[in-house]
Short mmCIF file of C-alpha atoms and ligand atoms in Angstrom, two decimals:
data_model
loop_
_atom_site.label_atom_id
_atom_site.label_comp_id
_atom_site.label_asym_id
_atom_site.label_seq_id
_atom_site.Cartn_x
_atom_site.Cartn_y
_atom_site.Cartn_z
CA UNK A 29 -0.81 -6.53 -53.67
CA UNK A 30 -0.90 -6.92 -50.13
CA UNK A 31 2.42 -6.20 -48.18
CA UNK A 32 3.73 -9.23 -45.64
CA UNK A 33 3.17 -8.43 -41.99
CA UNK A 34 6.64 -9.66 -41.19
CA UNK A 35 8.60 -7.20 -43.39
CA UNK A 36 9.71 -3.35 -43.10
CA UNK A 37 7.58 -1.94 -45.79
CA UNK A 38 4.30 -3.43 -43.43
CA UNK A 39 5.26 -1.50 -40.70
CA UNK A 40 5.57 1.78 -42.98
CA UNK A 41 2.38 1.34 -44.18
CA UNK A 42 0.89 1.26 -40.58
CA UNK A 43 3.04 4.33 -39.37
CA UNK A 44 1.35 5.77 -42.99
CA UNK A 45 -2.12 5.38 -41.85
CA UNK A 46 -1.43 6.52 -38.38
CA UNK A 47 -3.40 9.97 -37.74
CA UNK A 48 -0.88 10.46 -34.91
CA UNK A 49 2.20 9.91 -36.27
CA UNK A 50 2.70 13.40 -36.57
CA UNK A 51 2.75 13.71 -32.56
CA UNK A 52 6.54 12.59 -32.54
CA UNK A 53 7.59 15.51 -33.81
CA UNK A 54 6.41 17.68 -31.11
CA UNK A 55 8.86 15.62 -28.80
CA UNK A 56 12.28 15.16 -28.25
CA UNK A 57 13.50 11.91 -28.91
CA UNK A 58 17.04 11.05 -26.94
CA UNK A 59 19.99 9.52 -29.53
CA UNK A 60 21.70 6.98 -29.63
CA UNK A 61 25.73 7.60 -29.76
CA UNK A 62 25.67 6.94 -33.37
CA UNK A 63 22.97 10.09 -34.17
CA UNK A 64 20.26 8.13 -34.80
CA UNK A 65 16.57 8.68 -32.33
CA UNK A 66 16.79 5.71 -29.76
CA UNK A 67 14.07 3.09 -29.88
CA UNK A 68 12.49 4.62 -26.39
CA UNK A 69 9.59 2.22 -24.85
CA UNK A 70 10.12 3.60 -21.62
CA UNK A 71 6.77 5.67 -21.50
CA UNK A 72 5.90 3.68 -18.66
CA UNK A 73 8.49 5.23 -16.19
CA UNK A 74 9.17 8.36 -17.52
CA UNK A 75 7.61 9.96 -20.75
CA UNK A 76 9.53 12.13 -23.49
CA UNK A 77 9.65 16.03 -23.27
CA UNK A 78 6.94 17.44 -25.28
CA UNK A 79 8.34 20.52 -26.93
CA UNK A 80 5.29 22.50 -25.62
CA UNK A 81 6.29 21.44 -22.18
CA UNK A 82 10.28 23.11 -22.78
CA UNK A 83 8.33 26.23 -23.76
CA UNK A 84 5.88 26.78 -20.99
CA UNK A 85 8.37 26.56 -18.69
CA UNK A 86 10.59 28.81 -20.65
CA UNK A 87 7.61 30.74 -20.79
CA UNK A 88 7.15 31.08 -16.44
CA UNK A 89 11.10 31.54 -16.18
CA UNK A 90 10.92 34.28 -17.94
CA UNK A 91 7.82 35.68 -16.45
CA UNK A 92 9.55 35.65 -13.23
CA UNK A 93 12.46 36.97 -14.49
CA UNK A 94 10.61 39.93 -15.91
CA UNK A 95 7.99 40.26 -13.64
CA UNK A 96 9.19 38.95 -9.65
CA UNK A 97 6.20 38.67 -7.16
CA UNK A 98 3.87 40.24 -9.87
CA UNK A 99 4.15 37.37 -11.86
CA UNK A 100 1.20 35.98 -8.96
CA UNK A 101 -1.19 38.35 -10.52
CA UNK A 102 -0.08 39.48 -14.36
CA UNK A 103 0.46 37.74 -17.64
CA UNK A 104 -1.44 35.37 -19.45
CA UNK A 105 -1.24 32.57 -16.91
CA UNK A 106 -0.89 34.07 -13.66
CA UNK A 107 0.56 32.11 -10.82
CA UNK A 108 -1.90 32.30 -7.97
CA UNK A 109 -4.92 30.11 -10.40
CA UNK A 110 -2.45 28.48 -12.50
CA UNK A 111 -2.74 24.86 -10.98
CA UNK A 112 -6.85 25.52 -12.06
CA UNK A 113 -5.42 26.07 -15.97
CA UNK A 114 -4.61 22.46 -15.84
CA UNK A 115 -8.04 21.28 -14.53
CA UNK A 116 -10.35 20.81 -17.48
CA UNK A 117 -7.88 18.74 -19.31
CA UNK A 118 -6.84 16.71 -15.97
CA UNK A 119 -10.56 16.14 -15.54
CA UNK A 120 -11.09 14.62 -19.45
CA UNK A 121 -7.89 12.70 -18.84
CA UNK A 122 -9.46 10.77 -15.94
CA UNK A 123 -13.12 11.09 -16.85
CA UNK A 124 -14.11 13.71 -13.87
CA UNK A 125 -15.98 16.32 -13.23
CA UNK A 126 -13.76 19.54 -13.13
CA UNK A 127 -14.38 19.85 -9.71
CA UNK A 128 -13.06 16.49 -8.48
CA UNK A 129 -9.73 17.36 -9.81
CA UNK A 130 -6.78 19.04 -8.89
CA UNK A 131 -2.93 18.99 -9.63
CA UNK A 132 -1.11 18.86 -6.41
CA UNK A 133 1.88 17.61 -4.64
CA UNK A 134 3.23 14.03 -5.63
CA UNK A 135 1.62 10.86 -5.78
CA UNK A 136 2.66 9.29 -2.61
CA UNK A 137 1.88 12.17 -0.56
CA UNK A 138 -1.40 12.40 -2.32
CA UNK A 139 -2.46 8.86 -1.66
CA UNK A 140 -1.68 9.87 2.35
CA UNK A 141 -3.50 13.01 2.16
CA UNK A 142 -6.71 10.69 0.67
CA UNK A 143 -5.90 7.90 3.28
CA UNK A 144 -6.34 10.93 5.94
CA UNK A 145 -9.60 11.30 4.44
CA UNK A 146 -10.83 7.87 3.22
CA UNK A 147 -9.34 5.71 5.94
CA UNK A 148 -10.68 6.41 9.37
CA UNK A 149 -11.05 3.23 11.37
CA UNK A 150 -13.09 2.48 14.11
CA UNK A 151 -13.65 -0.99 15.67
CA UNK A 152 -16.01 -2.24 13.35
CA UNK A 153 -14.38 -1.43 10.03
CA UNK A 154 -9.91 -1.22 10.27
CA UNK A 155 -8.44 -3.32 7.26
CA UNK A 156 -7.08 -1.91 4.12
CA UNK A 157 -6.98 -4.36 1.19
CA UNK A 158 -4.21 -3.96 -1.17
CA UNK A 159 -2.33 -6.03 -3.71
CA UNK A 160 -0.22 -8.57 -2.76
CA UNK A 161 2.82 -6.90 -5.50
CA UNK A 162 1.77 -3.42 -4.87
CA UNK A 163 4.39 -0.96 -5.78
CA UNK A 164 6.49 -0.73 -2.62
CA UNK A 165 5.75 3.34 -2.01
CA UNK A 166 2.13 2.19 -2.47
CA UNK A 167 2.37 -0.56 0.35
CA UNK A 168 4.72 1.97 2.62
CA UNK A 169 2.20 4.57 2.90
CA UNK A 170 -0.43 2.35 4.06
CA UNK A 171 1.36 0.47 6.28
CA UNK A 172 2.69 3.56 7.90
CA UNK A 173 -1.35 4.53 8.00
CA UNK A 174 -1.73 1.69 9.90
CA UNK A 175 1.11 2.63 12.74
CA UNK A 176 -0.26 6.28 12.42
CA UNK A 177 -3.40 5.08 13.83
CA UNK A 178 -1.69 2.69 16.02
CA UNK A 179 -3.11 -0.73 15.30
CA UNK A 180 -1.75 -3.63 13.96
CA UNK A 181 -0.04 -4.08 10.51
CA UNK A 182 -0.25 -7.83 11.03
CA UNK A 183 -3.70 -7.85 11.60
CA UNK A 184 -4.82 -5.13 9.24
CA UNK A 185 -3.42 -5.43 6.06
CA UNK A 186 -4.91 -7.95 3.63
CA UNK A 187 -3.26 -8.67 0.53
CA UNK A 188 -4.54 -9.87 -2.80
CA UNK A 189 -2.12 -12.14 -4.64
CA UNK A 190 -1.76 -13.89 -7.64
CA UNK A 191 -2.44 -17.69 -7.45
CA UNK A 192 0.46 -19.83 -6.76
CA UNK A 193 2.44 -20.37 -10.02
CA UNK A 194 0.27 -17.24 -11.77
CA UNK A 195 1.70 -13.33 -12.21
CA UNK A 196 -2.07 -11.95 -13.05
CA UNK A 197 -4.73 -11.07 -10.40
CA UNK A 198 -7.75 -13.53 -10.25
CA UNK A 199 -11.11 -11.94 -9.51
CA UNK A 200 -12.81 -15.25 -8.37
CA UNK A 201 -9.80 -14.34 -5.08
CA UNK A 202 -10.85 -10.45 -4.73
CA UNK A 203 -14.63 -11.17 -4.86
CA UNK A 204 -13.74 -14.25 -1.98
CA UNK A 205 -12.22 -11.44 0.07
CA UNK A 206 -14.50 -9.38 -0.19
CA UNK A 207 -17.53 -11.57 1.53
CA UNK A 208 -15.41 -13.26 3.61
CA UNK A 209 -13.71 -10.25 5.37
CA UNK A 210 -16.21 -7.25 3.55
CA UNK A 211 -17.44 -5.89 7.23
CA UNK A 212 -13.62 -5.50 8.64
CA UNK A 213 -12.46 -3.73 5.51
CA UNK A 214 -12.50 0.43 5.62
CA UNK A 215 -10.60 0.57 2.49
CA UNK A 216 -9.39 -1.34 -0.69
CA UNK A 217 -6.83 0.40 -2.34
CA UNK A 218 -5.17 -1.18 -5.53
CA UNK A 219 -3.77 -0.15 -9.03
CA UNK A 220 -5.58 1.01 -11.80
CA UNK A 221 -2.90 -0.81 -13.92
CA UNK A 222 -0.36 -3.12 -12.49
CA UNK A 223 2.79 -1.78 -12.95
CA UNK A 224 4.88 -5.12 -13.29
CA UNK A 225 2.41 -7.21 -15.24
CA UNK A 226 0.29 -3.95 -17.22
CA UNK A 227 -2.90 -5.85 -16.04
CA UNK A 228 -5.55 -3.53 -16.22
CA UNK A 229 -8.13 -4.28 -13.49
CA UNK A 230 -11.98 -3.30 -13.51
CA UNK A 231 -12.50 -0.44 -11.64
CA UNK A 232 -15.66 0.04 -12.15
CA UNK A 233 -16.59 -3.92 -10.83
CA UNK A 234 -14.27 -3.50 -7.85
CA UNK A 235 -15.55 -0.33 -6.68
CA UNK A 236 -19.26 -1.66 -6.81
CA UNK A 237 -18.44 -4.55 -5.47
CA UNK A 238 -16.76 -2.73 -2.66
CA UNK A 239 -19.41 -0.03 -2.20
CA UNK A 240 -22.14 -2.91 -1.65
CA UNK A 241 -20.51 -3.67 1.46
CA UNK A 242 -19.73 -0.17 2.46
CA UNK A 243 -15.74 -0.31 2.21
CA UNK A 244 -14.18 2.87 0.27
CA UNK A 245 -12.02 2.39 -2.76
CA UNK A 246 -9.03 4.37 -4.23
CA UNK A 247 -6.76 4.27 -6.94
CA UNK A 248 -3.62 4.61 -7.57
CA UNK A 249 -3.15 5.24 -11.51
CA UNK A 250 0.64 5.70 -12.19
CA UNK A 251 0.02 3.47 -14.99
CA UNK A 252 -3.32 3.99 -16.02
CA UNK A 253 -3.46 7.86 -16.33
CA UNK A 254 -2.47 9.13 -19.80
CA UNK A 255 -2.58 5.52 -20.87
CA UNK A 256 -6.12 3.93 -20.39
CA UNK A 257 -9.11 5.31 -20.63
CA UNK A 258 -11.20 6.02 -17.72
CA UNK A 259 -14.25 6.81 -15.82
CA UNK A 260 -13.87 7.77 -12.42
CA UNK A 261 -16.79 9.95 -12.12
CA UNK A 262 -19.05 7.53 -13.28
CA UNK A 263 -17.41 4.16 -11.53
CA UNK A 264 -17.89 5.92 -8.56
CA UNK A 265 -14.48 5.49 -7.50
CA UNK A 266 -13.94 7.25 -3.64
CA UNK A 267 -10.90 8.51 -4.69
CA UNK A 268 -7.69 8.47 -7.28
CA UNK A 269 -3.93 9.56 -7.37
CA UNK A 270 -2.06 9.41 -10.43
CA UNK A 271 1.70 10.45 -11.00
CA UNK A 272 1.60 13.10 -13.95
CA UNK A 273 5.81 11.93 -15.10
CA UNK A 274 4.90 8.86 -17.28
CA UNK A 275 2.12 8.58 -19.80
CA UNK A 276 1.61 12.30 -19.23
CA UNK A 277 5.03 13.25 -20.51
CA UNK A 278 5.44 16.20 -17.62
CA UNK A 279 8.71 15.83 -16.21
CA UNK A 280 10.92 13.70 -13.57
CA UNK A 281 9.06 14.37 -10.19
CA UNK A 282 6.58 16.58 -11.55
CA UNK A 283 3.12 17.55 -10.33
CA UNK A 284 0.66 14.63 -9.67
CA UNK A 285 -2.86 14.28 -10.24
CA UNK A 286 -6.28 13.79 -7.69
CA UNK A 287 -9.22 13.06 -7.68
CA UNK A 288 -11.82 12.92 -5.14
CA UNK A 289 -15.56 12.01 -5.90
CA UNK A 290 -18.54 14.47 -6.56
CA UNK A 291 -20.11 13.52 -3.82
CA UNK A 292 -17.40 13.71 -0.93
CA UNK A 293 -15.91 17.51 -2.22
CA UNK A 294 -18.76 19.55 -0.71
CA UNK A 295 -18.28 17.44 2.84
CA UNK A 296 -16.31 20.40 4.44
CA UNK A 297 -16.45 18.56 7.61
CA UNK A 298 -14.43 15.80 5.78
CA UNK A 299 -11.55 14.50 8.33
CA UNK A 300 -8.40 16.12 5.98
CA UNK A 301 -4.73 17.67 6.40
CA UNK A 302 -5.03 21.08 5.92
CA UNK A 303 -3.27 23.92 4.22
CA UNK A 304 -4.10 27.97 3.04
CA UNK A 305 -4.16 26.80 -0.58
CA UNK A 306 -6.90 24.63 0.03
CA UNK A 307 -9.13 27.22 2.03
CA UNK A 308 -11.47 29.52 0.52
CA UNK A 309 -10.05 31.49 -2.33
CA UNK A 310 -11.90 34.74 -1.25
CA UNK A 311 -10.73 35.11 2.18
CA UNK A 312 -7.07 32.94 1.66
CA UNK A 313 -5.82 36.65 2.40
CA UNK A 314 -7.72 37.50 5.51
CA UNK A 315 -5.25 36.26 7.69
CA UNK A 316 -8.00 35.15 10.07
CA UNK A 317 -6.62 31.19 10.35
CA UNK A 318 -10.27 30.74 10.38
CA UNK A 319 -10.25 27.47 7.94
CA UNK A 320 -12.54 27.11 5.32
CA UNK A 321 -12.50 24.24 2.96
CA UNK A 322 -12.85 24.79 -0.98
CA UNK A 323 -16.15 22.77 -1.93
CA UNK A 324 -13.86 20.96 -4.94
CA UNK A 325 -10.67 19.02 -4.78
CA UNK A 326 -9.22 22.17 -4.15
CA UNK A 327 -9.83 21.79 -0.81
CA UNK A 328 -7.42 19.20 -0.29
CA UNK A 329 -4.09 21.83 -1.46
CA UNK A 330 -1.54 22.41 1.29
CA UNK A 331 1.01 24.96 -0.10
CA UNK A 332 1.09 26.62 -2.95
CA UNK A 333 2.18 24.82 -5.83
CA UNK A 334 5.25 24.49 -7.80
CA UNK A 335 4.27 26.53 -10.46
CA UNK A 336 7.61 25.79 -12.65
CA UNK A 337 6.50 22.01 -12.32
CA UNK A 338 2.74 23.15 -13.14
CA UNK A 339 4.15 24.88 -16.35
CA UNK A 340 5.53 21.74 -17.77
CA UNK A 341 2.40 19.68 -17.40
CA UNK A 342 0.56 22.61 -19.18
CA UNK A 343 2.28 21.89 -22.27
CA UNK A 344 2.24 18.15 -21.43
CA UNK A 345 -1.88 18.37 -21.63
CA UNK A 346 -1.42 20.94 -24.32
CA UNK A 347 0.27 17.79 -26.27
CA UNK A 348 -2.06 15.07 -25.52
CA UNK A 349 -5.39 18.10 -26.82
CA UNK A 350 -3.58 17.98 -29.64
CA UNK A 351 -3.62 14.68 -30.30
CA UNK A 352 -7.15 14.46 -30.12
CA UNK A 353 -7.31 13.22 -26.10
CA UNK A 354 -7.52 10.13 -24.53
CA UNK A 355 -10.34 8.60 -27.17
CA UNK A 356 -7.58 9.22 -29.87
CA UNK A 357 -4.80 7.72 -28.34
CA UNK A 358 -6.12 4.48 -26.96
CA UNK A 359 -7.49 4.08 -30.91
CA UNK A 360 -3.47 3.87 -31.30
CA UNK A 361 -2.38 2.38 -28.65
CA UNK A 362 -4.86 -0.76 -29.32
CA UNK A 363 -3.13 -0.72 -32.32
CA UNK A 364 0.40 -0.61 -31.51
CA UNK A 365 0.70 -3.40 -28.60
CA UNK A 366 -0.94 -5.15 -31.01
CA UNK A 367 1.54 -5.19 -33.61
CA UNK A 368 3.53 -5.74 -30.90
CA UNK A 369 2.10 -8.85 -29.37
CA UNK A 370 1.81 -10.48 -33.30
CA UNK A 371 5.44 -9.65 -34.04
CA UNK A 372 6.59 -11.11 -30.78
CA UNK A 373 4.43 -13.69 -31.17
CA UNK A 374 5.41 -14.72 -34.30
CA UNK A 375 9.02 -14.39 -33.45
CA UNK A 376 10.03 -15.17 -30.61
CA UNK A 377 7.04 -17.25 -28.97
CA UNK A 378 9.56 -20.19 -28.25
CA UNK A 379 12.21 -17.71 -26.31
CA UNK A 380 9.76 -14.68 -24.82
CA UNK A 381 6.80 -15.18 -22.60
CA UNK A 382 4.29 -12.22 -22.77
CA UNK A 383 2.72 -12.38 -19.29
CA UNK A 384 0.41 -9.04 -19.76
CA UNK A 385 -3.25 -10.14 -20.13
CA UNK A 386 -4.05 -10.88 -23.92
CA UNK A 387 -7.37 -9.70 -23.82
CA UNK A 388 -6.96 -5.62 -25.12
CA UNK A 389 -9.43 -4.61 -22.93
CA UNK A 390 -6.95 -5.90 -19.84
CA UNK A 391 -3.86 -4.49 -20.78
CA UNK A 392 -2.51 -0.44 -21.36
CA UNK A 393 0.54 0.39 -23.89
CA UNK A 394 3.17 -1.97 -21.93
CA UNK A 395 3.67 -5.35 -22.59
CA UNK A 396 5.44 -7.20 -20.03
CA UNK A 397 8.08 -9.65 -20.93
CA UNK A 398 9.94 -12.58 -19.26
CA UNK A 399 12.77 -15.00 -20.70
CA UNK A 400 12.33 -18.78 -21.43
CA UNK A 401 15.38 -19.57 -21.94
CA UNK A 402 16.76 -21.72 -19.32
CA UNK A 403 20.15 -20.12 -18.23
CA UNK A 404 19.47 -16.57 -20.15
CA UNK A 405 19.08 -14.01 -17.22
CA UNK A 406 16.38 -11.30 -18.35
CA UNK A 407 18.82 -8.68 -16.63
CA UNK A 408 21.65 -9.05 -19.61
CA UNK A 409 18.97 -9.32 -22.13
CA UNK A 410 17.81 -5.83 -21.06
CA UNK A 411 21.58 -4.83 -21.01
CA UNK A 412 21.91 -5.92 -24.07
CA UNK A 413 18.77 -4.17 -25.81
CA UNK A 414 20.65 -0.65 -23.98
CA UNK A 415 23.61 -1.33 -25.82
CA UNK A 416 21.86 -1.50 -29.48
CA UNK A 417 19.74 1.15 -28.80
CA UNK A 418 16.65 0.26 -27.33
CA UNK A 419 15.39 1.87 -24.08
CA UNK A 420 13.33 -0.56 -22.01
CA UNK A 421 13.04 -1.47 -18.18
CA UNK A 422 13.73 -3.98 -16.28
CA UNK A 423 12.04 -4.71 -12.99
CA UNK A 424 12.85 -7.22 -10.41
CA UNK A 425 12.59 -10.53 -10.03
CA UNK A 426 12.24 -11.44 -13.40
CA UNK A 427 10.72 -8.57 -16.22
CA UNK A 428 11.60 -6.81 -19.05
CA UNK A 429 9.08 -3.90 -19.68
CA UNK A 430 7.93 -2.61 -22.86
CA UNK A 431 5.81 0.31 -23.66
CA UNK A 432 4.77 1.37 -27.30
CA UNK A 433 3.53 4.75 -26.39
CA UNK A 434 1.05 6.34 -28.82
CA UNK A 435 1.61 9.50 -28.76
CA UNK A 436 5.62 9.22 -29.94
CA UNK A 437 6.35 5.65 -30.79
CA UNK A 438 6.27 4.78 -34.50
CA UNK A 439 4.98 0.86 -35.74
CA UNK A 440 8.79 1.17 -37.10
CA UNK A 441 9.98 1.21 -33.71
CA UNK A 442 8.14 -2.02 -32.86
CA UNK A 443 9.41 -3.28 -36.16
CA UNK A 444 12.82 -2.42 -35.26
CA UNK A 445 12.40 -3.56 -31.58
CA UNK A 446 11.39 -7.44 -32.13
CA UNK A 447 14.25 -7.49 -34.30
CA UNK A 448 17.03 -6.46 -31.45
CA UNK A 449 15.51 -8.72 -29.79
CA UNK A 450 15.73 -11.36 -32.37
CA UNK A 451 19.11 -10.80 -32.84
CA UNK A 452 19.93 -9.87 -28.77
CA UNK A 453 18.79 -13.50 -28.16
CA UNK A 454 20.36 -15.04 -31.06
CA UNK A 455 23.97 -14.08 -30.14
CA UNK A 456 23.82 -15.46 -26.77
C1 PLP B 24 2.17 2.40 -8.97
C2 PLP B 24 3.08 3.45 -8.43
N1 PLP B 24 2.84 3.99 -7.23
C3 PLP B 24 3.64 4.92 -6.69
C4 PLP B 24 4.76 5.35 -7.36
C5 PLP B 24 5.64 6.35 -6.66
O1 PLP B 24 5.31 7.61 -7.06
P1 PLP B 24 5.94 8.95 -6.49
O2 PLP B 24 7.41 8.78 -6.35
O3 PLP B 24 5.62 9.91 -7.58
O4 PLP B 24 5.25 9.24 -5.22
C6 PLP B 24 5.04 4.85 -8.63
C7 PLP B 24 6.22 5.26 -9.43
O5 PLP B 24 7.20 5.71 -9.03
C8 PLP B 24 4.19 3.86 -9.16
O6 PLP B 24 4.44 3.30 -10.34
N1 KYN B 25 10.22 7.92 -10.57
C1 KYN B 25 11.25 7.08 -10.85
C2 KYN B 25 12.57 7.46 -10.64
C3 KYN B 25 13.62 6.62 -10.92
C4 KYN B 25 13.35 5.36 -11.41
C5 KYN B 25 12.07 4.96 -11.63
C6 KYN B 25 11.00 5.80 -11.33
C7 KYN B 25 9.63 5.35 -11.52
O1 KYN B 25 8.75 6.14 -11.59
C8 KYN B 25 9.38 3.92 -11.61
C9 KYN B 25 7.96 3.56 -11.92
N2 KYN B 25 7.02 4.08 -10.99
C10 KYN B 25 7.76 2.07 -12.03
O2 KYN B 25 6.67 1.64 -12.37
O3 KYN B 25 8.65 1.31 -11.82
#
């Protein structure tokens, strides 16, 4: 007999037939105050601590404890290569070559240190296109690009925005911009998902579209890395910067992600901010400031890296190669946002508006979520969710964010979830 989709028992069954539902218990789920996990769909801005991640950095604590300055050289993962431990699987996650990645710095500083490279105006060619809701560190650093090189923000910046009355990007307006302004523009820069609505955009179109009429394109994947699955090397994207602290489970601030094309890492003569970590590993100890670029991403380090940081996205990566990678965890993650988009839809369609593309192939793990109800401000619905357990976000002006991640988040949860919800708009 078939179970009903609306009951308990359903959801059991799907967290039954879930090859990764043993994941969750190589992380730490936060409780609530009554002992019991919290329902966390907060992936989005800040994943769980994998329990590999707690132990490679106990791991490097106590290597320095035991070892000091030798700790560069000795043990199993020596500090001096240990960002290039992290490489392979960085690569996979992103669909690069190992050479076009490297973990380094943070993502905002990583999107100026490619805008150094990737955005060098010149009369002809001087606007950067972004989105019209990019996040605001994402719209920051290029408009402080633009003062850098002294020209005008007014006349430089070109945004793409939603149609009046519409949250999701139209394509029909991109292409427009494209062969209207195509000649001015040096650089489109834009998300690889969009981290108020979760609309994933095609990379691979815009970049081609872009390339045809020479502009560069980067990407800034906060929300797509660890969550979609992607292809930079073979989109041809210029280049990519990714935050490693939300689908990739490494830690508050921790070490981002980069990614720079095949065919722009052996360009030595590439305009860049320099530093010793990113000159030539033979002679880095010579002492002869003669600079010599890496030929790989590598050649875009400045300092030498955070290794504590590093150690915590080694188990992070460790977690997801568990799993199975990226191929096994989009398989769940189509899954689980849709049991979450039937559930709310079936429940609540009269009182929640989903405004996250429909289409699977457009959207990630998070579902974005805005109030009907005239006179119900989203803000206290969130507030109220917090108090009965649920972890979600809320962004400004008007959305609740929800992300079923796959690689901790049962079907129960999303059982559980529509039905605070249920009951958090029933009692107001
Ligand atoms: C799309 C996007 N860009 C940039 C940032 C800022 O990243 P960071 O503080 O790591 O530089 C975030 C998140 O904080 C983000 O979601
Ligand atoms: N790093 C943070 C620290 C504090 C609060 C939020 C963040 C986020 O990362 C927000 C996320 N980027 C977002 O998409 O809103």
């Amino acid at each position: 007999m078939s179970i009903k989709h609306n009951t308990l028992a359903y959801a059991q069954q799907l967290d039954q037939q879930d090859p990764l539902a043993p994941m969750r218990a190589h992380f730490a789920i936060p409780k609530q105050a009554n002992g019991r996990d919290e329902y966390y769909f907060t992936g989005n801005s800040l994943g769980l601590q994998p329990k590999l991640a707690r132990a490679a950095v106990i791991e490097l604590l106590d290597a320095w404890q035991t070892r000091g300055v030798k700790g560069h050289f000795e043990g199993d993962f020596p500090w001096l290569p240990y960002h290039e431990f992290l490489t392979e699987q960085a690569a996979a996650i992103v669909g690069a070559l190992p050479e076009e990645v490297v973990m380094m710095n943070s993502l905002t500083a990583n999107l100026h240190l490619m805008m150094v490279s990737f955005y060098q105006p010149n009369q002809q060619r001087s606007k950067i296109l972004i989105e019209d809701h990019a996040f605001p560190s994402d719209h920051y650093a290029v408009t402080s690009q633009l003062k850098h090189h002294g020209i005008s923000v007014e006349d430089n910046l070109l945004l793409w925005s939603p149609r009046a009355g519409e949250e999701l990007l139209n394509y029909q307006d991109l292409w427009q911009i494209i062969e209207q302004h195509g000649d001015e523009i040096a650089l489109i820069l834009l998300p690889g998902v969009q981290y108020y609505t979760g609309q994933v955009l095609d990379m691979a179109r815009i970049t081609s579209a872009a390339h045809a009429k020479g502009i560069k394109v980067g990407f800034d994947l906060a929300h797509a890395a660890g969550n979609i699955e992607l292809s930079l090397h073979e989109w041809q994207v210029d280049f990519a910067c990714w935050c490693s602290y939300k689908y990739l489970n490494s830690g508050a601030g921790s070490v981002a992600g980069c990614f720079i094309h095949q065919r722009h890492v052996k360009n030595t003569e590439l305009n860049r901010f320099a530093g010793w970590w990113g000159h030539d590993k033979s002679s880095r100890f010579n002492m002869d400031n003669n600079f010599q670029a890496i030929p790989s991403a590598e050649g875009w380090q400045l300092s030498n890296p955070p290794v504590l940081s590093l150690a915590a996205v080694r188990g992070a990566f460790d977690t997801i190669a568990l799993a199975g990678g990226m191929p096994a965890l989009r398989k769940k993650s189509l899954l689980l946002t849709q049991y979450l988009t039937q559930r709310l839809t079936a429940e609540l369609s009269d009182k929640i508006r989903i405004i996250t593309p429909n289409n699977p192939a457009e959207r990630g793990c998070q579902l974005s979520l805005m109030v009907k109800l005239a006179g119900l401000d989203g803000k206290a619905l969130f507030k109220a969710l917090d108090e009965n357990g649920v972890t979600t976000d809320w962004r400004e002006p008007n959305v609740i964010r929800v992300a079923p991640v796959p690689l901790y988040n049962s079907f129960q949860d999303v059982y559980h979830f529509v039905n605070i919800l249920k009951e958090c708009l029933e009692c107001r």
